[in-house]
């Protein structure tokens, strides 16, 4: 057989409704008559088999082939086959957000990576037309890091933050610099945009907010009986806000009448795709942990090969591919794979089980082998080589990923811990992580507070500002499932694929594991599939 035999074997198995282990393909290709061996393997496969394994092939090779018909070389499905399958395929209807149990499935076919020459391939219920797809990545700072940790670097990043966020607020207030306001007369109206430098309460229960711009700092007083007093509970250090009010008689303080956040405009109308196509949003796989839920992952991967999942053409993974090493105390006692590189090799093997025709995008998280300080560059070349399955796109954390016109902001979500710790429970909690995400959308920054638990890297630009309003905001990290819409932006925290660890028990984290949120890109409606 010609040199491309392995690829032809894969395509032939796809055409017959099977996926295959790499070793199984190698064994078939290395047999005396690969075409005949393939035919015998398919004939001998169990009725409920979804994947041809190396053991299946070995059993066939060890058995007598006398009754087998003369073999032919594997054939590639034709365009006519694809068209016929496409015409027969049925789509599942989109619904309001709900959770569906997918722990058991009918026998379903699998698919493999399609070649560029195949404009459309029918593969066990999945119909793929790569020409209809578009995937673009913006805000990727991989290879762009210039920060050295010097004082000037921090000045640059905060200046950039202020300039970007103040532009969003200048249409709402007539900003005057802090230095200019300090020279105004008492009793005058004044409006100021600044970063929150300090928040403190007075003996009378009022609030003083020190706002800082590029010229200086000015104190602003929020009276406890004002309607806007509730906003003070939502403030984080270093976020950007605008205030309007009246100067005191001595012009030493601004009495605040109104407060504004950069926010998502209420008039925001999200982009949608022009066709019926879906994306699966997952995160926190944690391969290498003893609690990695391999069974749930395999059910998810198997389901992706079914006709029910044929509209899913994109898979977005928001960080923590592996469990990592030394991330928390005594973590080594909970590891199934000790070596970090072996963890990524194991993750890559699990990634191979999903359909090869998916477009996959991955960003790192705090358990991954990248720097902890955000923004996090994408994985280095060595790890990219290990995770080369299906030509996954690797980008930085955070990144804006545009799928057929739909803007998806991917952020792993470490700052959610800080938001939940700092704000009242009705504004942000682990049980409803999407509400904490609403706060980040309101502040138009994925990690506004500096100097807390979230480590921030000083760069010339602040890559953490949400300059463009996303249509979908996708995070992970907190291992909780939650979703909702804020000013028409779909916020999704996608849970995890790791059962509760001893460390999580010690800090009272009860994870939502084995779920896959599925978004209809043409409507932004969402369903959730359960595989645990």
XYZ file of C-alpha atoms in Angstrom, residues 94-97 485 490 518-527:
16
model
C -32.058 24.829 20.630
C -33.709 25.406 24.002
C -33.544 27.653 27.008
C -30.582 26.991 29.327
C -26.917 37.244 30.880
C -23.767 35.633 28.129
C -23.098 24.152 24.819
C -23.806 27.536 23.194
C -25.784 28.076 20.001
C -23.718 30.719 18.242
C -26.659 31.826 16.090
C -28.908 32.633 19.074
C -26.572 32.623 22.120
C -28.991 30.250 23.823
C -27.292 27.664 25.992
C -27.815 24.136 27.213
